[in-house]
Coordinates of C-alpha atoms and ligand atoms in Angstrom, one line a residue:
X1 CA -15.9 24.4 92.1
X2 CA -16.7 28.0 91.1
X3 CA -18.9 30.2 88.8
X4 CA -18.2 28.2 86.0
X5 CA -18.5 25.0 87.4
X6 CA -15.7 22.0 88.5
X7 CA -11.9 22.5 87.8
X8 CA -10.9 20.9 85.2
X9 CA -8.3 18.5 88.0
X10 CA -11.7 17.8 89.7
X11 CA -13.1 16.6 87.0
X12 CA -10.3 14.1 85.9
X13 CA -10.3 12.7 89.1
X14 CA -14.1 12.3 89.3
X15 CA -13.9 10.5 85.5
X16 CA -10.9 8.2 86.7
X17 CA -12.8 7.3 89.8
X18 CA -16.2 7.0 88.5
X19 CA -15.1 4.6 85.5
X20 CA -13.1 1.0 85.2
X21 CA -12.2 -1.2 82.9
X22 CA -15.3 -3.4 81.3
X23 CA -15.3 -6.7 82.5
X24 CA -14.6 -9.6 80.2
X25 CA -11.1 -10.5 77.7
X26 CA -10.7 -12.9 74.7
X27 CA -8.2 -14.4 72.7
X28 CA -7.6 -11.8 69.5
X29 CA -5.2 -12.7 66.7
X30 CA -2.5 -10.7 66.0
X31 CA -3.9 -9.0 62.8
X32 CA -6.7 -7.7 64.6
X33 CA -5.1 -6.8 67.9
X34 CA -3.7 -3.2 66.8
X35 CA -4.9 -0.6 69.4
X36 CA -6.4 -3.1 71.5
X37 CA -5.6 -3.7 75.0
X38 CA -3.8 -6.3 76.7
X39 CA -5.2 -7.9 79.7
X40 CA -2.5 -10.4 80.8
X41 CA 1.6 -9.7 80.4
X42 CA 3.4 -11.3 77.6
X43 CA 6.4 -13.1 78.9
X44 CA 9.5 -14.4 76.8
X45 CA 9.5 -18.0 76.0
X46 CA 12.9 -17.8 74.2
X47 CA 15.6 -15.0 73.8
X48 CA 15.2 -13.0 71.0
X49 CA 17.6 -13.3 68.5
X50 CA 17.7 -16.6 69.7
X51 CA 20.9 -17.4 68.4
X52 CA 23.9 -15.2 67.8
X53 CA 23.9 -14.5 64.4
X54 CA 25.4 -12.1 62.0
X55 CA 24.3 -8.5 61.3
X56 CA 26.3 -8.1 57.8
X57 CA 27.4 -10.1 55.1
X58 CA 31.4 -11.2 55.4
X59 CA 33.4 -13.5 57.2
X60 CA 33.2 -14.8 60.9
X61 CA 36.2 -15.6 62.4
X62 CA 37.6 -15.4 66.0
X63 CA 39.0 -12.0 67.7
X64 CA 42.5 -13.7 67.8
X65 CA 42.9 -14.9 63.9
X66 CA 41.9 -11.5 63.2
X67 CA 44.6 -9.2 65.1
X68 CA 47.3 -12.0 64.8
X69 CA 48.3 -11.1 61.5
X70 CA 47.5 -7.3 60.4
X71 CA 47.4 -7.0 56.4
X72 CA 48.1 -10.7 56.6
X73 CA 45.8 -13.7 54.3
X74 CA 43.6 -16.3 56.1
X75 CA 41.5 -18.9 54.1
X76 CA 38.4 -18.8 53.6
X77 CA 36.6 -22.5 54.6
X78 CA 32.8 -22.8 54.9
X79 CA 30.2 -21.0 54.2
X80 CA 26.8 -20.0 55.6
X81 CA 23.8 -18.3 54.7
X82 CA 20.3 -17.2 56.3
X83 CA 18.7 -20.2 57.0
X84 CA 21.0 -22.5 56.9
X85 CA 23.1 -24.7 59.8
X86 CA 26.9 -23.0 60.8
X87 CA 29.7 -25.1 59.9
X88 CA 32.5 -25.8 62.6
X89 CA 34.9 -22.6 62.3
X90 CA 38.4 -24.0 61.5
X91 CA 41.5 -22.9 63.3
X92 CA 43.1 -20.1 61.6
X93 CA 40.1 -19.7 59.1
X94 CA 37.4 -17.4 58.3
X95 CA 33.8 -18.7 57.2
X96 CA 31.9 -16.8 54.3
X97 CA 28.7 -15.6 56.2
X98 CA 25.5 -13.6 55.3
X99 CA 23.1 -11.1 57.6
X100 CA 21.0 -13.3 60.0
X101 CA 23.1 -16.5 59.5
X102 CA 24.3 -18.0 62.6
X103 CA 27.7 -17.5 63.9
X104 CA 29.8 -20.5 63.5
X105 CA 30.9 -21.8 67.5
X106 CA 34.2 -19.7 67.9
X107 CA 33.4 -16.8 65.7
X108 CA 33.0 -13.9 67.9
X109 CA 33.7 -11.2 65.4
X110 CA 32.6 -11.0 61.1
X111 CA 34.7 -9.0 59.1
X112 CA 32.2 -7.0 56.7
X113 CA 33.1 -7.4 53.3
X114 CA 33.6 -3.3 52.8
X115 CA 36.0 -3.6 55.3
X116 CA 38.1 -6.9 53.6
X117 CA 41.3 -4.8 51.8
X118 CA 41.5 -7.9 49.2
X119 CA 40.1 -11.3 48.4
X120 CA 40.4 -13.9 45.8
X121 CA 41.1 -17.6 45.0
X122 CA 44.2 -19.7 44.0
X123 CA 44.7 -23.7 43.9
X124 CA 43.3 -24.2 47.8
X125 CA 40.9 -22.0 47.7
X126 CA 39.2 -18.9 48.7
X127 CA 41.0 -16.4 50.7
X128 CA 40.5 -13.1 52.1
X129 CA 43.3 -10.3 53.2
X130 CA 43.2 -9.2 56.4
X131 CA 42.4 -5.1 57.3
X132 CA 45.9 -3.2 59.2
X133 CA 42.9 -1.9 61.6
X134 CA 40.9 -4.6 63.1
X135 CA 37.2 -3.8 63.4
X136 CA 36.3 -2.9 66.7
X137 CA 32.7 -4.1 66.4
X138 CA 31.7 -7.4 66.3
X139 CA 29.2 -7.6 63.6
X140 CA 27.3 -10.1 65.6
X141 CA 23.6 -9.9 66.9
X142 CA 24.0 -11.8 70.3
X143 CA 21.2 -14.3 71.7
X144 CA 18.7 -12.3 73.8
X145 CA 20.1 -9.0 73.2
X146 CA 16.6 -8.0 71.8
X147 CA 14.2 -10.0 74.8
X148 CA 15.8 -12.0 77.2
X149 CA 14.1 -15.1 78.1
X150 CA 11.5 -15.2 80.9
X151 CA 10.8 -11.0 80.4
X152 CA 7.9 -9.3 80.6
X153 CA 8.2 -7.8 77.3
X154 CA 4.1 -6.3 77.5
X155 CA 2.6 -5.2 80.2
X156 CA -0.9 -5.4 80.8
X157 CA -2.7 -2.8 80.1
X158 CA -0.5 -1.1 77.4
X159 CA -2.7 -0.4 73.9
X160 CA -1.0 -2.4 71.1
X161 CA 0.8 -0.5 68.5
X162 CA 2.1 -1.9 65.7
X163 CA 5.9 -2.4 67.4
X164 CA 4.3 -4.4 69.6
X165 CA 2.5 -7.2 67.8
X166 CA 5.5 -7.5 65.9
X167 CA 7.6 -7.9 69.0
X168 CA 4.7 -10.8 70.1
X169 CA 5.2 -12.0 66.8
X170 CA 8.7 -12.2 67.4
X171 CA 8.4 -14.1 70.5
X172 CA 6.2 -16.3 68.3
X173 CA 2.7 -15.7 69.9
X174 CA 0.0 -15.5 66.6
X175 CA -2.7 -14.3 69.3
X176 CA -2.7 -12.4 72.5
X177 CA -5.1 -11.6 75.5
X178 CA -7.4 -8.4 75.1
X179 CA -9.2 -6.8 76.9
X180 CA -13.3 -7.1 74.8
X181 CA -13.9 -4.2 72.3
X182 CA -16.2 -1.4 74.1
X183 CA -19.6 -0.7 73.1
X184 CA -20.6 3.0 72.6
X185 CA -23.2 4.4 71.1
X186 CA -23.2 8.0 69.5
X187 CA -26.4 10.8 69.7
X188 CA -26.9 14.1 68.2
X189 CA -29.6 16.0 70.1
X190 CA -31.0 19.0 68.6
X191 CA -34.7 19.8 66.8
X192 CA -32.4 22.1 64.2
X193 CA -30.6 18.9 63.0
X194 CA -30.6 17.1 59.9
X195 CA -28.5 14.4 58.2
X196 CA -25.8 15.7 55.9
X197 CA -28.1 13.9 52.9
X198 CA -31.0 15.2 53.7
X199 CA -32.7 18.5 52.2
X200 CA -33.5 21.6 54.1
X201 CA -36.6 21.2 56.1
X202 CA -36.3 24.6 57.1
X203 CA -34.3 27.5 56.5
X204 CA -32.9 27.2 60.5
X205 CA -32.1 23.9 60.1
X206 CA -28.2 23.1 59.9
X207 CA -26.6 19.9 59.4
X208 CA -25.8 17.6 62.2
X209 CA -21.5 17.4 62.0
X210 CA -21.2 16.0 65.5
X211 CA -21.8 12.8 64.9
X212 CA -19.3 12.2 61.9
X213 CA -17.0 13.9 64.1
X214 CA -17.4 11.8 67.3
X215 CA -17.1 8.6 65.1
X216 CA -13.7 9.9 63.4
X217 CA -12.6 10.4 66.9
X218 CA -13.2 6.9 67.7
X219 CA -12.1 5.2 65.0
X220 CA -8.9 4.6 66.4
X221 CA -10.0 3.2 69.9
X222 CA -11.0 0.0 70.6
X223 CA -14.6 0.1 70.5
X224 CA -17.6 -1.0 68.3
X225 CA -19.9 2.4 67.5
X226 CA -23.5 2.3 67.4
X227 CA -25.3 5.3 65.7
X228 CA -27.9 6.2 67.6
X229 CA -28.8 9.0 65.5
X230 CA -30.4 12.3 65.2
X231 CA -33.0 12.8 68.8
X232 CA -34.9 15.8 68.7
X233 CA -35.0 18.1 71.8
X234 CA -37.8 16.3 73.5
X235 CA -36.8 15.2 77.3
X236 CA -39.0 11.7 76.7
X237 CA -37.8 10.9 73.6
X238 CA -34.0 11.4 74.6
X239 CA -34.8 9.7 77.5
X240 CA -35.9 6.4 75.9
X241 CA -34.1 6.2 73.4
X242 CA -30.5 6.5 75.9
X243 CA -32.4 4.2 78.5
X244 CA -32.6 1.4 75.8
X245 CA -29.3 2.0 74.7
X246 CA -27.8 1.9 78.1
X247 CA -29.2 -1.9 78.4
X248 CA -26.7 -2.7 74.9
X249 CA -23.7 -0.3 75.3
X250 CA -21.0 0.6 78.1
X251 CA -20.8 4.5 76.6
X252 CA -23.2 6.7 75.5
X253 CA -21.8 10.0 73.9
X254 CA -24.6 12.6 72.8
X255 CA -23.7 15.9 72.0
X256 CA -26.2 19.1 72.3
X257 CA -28.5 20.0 74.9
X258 CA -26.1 19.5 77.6
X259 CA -27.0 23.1 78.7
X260 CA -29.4 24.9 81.3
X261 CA -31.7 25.8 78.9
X262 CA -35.7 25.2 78.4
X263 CA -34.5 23.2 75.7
X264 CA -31.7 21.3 77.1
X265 CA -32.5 17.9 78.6
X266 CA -29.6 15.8 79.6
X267 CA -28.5 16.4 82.7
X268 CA -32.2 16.4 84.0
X269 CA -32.6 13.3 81.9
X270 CA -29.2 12.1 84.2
X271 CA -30.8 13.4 87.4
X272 CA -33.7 11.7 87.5
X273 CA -33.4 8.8 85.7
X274 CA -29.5 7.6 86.3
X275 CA -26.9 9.6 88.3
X276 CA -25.0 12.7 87.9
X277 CA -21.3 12.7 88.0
X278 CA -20.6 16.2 87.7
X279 CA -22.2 18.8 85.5
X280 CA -20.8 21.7 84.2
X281 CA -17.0 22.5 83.9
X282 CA -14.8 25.6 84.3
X283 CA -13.3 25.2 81.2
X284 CA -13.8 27.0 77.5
X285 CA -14.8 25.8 75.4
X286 CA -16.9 22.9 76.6
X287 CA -18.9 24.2 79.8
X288 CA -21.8 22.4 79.6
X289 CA -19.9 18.5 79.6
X290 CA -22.2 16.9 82.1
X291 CA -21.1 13.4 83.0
X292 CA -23.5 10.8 85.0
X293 CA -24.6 6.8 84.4
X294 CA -27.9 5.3 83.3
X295 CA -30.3 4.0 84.5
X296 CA -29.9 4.5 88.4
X297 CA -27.3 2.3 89.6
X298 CA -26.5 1.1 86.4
X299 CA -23.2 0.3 84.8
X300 CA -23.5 2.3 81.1
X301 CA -21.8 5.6 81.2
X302 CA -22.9 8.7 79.5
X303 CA -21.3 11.8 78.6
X304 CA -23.3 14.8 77.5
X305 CA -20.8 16.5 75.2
X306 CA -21.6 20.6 74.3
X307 CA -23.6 21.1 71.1
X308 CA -20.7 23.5 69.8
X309 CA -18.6 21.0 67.3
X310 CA -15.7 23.0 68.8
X311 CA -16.8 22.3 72.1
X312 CA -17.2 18.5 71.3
X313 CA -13.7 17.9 70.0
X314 CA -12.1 19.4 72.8
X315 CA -14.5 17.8 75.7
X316 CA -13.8 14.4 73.1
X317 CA -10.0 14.8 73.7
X318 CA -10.0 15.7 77.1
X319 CA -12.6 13.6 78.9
X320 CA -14.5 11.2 77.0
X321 CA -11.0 9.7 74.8
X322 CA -9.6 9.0 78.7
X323 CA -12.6 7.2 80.0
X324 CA -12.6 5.2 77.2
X325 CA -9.2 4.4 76.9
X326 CA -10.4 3.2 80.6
X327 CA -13.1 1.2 79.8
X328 CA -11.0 -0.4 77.3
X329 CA -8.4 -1.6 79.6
X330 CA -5.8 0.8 79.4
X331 CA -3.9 3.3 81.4
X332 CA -5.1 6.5 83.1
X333 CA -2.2 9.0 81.5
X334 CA -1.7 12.3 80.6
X335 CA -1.7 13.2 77.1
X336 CA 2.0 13.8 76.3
X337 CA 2.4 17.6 75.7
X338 CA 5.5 20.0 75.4
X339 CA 5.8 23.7 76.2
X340 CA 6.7 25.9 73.6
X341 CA 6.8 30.2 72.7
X342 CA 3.7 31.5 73.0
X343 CA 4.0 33.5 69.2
X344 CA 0.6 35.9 70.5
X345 CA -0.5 37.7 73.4
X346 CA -3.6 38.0 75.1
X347 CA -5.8 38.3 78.0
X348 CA -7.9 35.8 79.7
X349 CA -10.2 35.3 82.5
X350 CA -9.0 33.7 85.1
X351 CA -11.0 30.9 87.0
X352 CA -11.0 28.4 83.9
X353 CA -8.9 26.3 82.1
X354 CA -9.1 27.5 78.6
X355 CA -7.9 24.9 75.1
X356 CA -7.0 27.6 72.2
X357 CA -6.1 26.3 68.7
X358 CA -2.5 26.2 68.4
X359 CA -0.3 26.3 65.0
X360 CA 3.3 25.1 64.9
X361 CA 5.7 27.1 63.5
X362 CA 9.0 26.8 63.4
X363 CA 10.4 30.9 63.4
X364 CA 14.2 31.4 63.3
X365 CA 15.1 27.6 63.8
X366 CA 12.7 27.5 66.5
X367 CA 9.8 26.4 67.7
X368 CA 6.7 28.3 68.6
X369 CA 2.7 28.0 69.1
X370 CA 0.4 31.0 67.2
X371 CA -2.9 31.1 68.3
X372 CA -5.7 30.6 65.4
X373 CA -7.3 34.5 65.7
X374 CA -11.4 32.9 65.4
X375 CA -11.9 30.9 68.6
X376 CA -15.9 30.9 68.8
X377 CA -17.1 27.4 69.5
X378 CA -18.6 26.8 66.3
X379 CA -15.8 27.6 63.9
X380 CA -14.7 24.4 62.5
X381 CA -12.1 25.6 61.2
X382 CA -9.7 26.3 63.8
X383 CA -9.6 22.9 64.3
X384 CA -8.9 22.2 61.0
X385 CA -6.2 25.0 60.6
X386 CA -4.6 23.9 64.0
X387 CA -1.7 21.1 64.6
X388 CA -3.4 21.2 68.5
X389 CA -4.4 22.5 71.8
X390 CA -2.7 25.5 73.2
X391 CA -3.9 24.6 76.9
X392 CA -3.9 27.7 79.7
X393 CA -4.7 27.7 83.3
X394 CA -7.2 28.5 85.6
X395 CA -4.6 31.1 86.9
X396 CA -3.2 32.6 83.6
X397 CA -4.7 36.2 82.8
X398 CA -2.4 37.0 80.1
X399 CA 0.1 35.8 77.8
X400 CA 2.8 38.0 76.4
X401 CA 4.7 37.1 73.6
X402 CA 7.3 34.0 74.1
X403 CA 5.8 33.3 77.1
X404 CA 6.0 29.4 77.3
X405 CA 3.2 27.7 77.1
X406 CA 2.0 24.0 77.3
X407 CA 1.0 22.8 73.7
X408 CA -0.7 19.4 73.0
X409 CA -0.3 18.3 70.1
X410 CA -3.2 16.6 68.2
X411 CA -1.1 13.6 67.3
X412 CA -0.7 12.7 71.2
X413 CA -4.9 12.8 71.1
X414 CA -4.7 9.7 68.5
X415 CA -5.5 12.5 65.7
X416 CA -3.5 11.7 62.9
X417 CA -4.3 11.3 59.1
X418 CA -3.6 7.1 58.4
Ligands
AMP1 P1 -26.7 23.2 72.3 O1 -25.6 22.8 73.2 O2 -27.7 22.2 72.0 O3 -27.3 24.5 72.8 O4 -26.0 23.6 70.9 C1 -25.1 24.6 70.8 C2 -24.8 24.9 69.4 O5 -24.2 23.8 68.7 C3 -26.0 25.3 68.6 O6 -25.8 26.3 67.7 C4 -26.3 24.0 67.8 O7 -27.1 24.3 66.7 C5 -25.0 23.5 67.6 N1 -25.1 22.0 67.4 C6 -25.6 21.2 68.3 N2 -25.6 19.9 67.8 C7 -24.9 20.0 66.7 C8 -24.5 19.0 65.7 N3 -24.8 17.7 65.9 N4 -23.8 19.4 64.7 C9 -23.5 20.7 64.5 N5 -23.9 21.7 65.3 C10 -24.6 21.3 66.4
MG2 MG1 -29.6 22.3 71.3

């Protein structure tokens, strides 16, 4: 804790402790379990392949048939497609094969047909020339060289991407365990507000951008969104309108009036009627996050996001998109970053954790980070302009030119066009 408020460290720590995974899992098919959760492992019934098959179209034949003879011919008897049942391999002979048909017993290697010098038929039949180079590689997928049997092939926990459903659908699950969806609902506070539809009330109103926002950011978690709308900056109003939606939801996210101001209510609306987890936040942008639960004692979360759309993107990414990744029944991990040149200088205060709008650009066959120049709160558009979060801190006070510096990319933060 200092002037500003609670390190940013302090802060994660108080958010992982403070919040668990919601209680409660069911059954979810696999065409609707992308992003979710499991909640118990998925173990291998069978290997996967389960039988040795081949990975090109050719001929199977053993090791020995093939290096007996260099340049040599060899028949050609049987043949086996995808699908189909492997005849016996005969001694001596090659089998015509295709990709994914099983390897006859005694085939260990399959010749691909770009690599067969010569073929052709006469009066007994097909036969194939040999190579004066025998293959090294077999050709052959092997049984279980994907999943062996009885492996823990997902863990619990881990949010389903689209790999992995086709790996359970591999294993031939059509439905898995999952943690339930999380209920959150979504509040602009702010007497200034209006809908994006709505005409201008009056000529300081501005249009409420939060919300749309918030419920992009969501999108891809695991969560149903309730749009709690537009409250105005009255502390009874806000109040009953998040006590009533603490009774239906595990989350609430408002965004505005998170301050110290006359007209900010939400962290007294935390104080007295639920409790505070922390308030205020050395960081920039994003002071003002306040984090507590409603009503007293109770289990529904709340985070009071900044007003500042800049602000609430960055407190989104940082704090809220962890706790619910939490609630949902995932992991508690960092967001994956990389450091890279620092392509500007500048100064900073030290004593907060700052998140600047980073570009990528890639200068001389290398990478490095500028910094978008306007970084006020409210401008939209660095985040718009930027590929991510340039992230500084506490202890930095200036950064000089291909300095390294840690960059998070927006696509780690599950920002990505679909
Ligand atoms: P506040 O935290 O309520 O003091 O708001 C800080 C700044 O963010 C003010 O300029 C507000 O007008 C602006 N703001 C608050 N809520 C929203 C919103 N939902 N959409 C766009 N701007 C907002
Ligand atoms: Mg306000």
């Amino acid at each position: 804790m200092n002037e500003y408020g609670i390190s940013h460290a302090r802060a994660l720590e108080l958010l992982r402790d403070g919040f668990a995974a919601v209680a409660g899992s069911e059954r979810v098919k696999l065409e609707h379990a992308l992003g979710r959760c499991l909640d118990a492992p998925v173990t291998a019934k069978e290997s996967i392949p389960s039988f040795d098959n081949s990975a090109v179209d050719g001929y199977a034949l053993s090791r020995s048939t093939l290096e007996k003879s260099p340049g040599g011919v060899v028949r050609v008897e049987g043949r086996v497609a995808a699908g189909e049942a492997a005849p016996p391999l005969l001694p001596g002979a090659a089998c015509r094969i295709f990709t994914g048909a099983p390897a006859p017993e005694g085939a260990d290697v399959v010749l691909m047909d770009e690599d067969v010098p010569g073929h052709g038929t006469d009066a007994d039949g097909a036969w194939i020339r040999l190579p004066e180079n025998a293959p090294r590689s077999s050709n052959i997928r092997r049984r279980g060289e994907d999943v062996s049997k009885g492996d823990e092939a997902l863990g619990t926990g881990m949010r389903l991407r689209p790999q992995d459903l086709a790996a359970a659908a591999s294993m031939g699950m059509s439905a898995l365990d999952c943690r339930r969806r999380v209920r959150v609902a979504v509040f602009s506070t702010g007497a200034e507000l209006r809908e994006p539809s709505a005409a201008k009330s009056s000529p300081a109103s501005i249009v409420d951008s939060n919300r749309v926002l918030l419920s992009g950011l969501l999108k891809g978690l695991p969560v149903d969104v309730h749009d709690g709308g537009i409250l105005p900056d009255d502390r009874d109003a806000i109040t009953g309108a998040l006590l009533s939606a603490s009774q239906r939801n595990d989350l609430l996210l408002t965004s505005g009036g998170a301050g110290r101001g006359e007209e900010d209510h939400l962290v007294r609306i935390l104080e007295k009627h639920g409790e505070l987890l922390f308030r205020r936040i050395a960081i920039k942008p994003g002071r003002p996050l306040s984090v507590g639960f409603l009503p007293k004692g109770g289990p529904c979360g709340c985070i009071a996001l900044p007003g500042n759309p800049v602000a609430v993107m960055v407190c989104f990414l940082m704090y809220a998109r962890p706790v619910l990744l939490r609630l949902c029944g995932g992991g508690w991990d960092r967001p994956r970053h990389f450091n890279v040149a620092a392509d500007f200088s500048m100064s900073k205060k030290p004593g907060r954790r700052e998140f600047q709008r980073g570009i990528l650009r890639c200068k001389d066959d290398a990478l490095a980070v500028a910094r978008f120049e306007e970084q006020g709160s409210g401008i939209l558009r660095s985040l718009r302009i930027a590929d991510g979060l340039i992230e500084l801190d506490e202890d930095v006070t200036q950064v000089s030119k291909g300095d390294e510096v840690r960059f998070l990319p927006f696509s780690s933060l599950g920002i990505d066009a679909p």
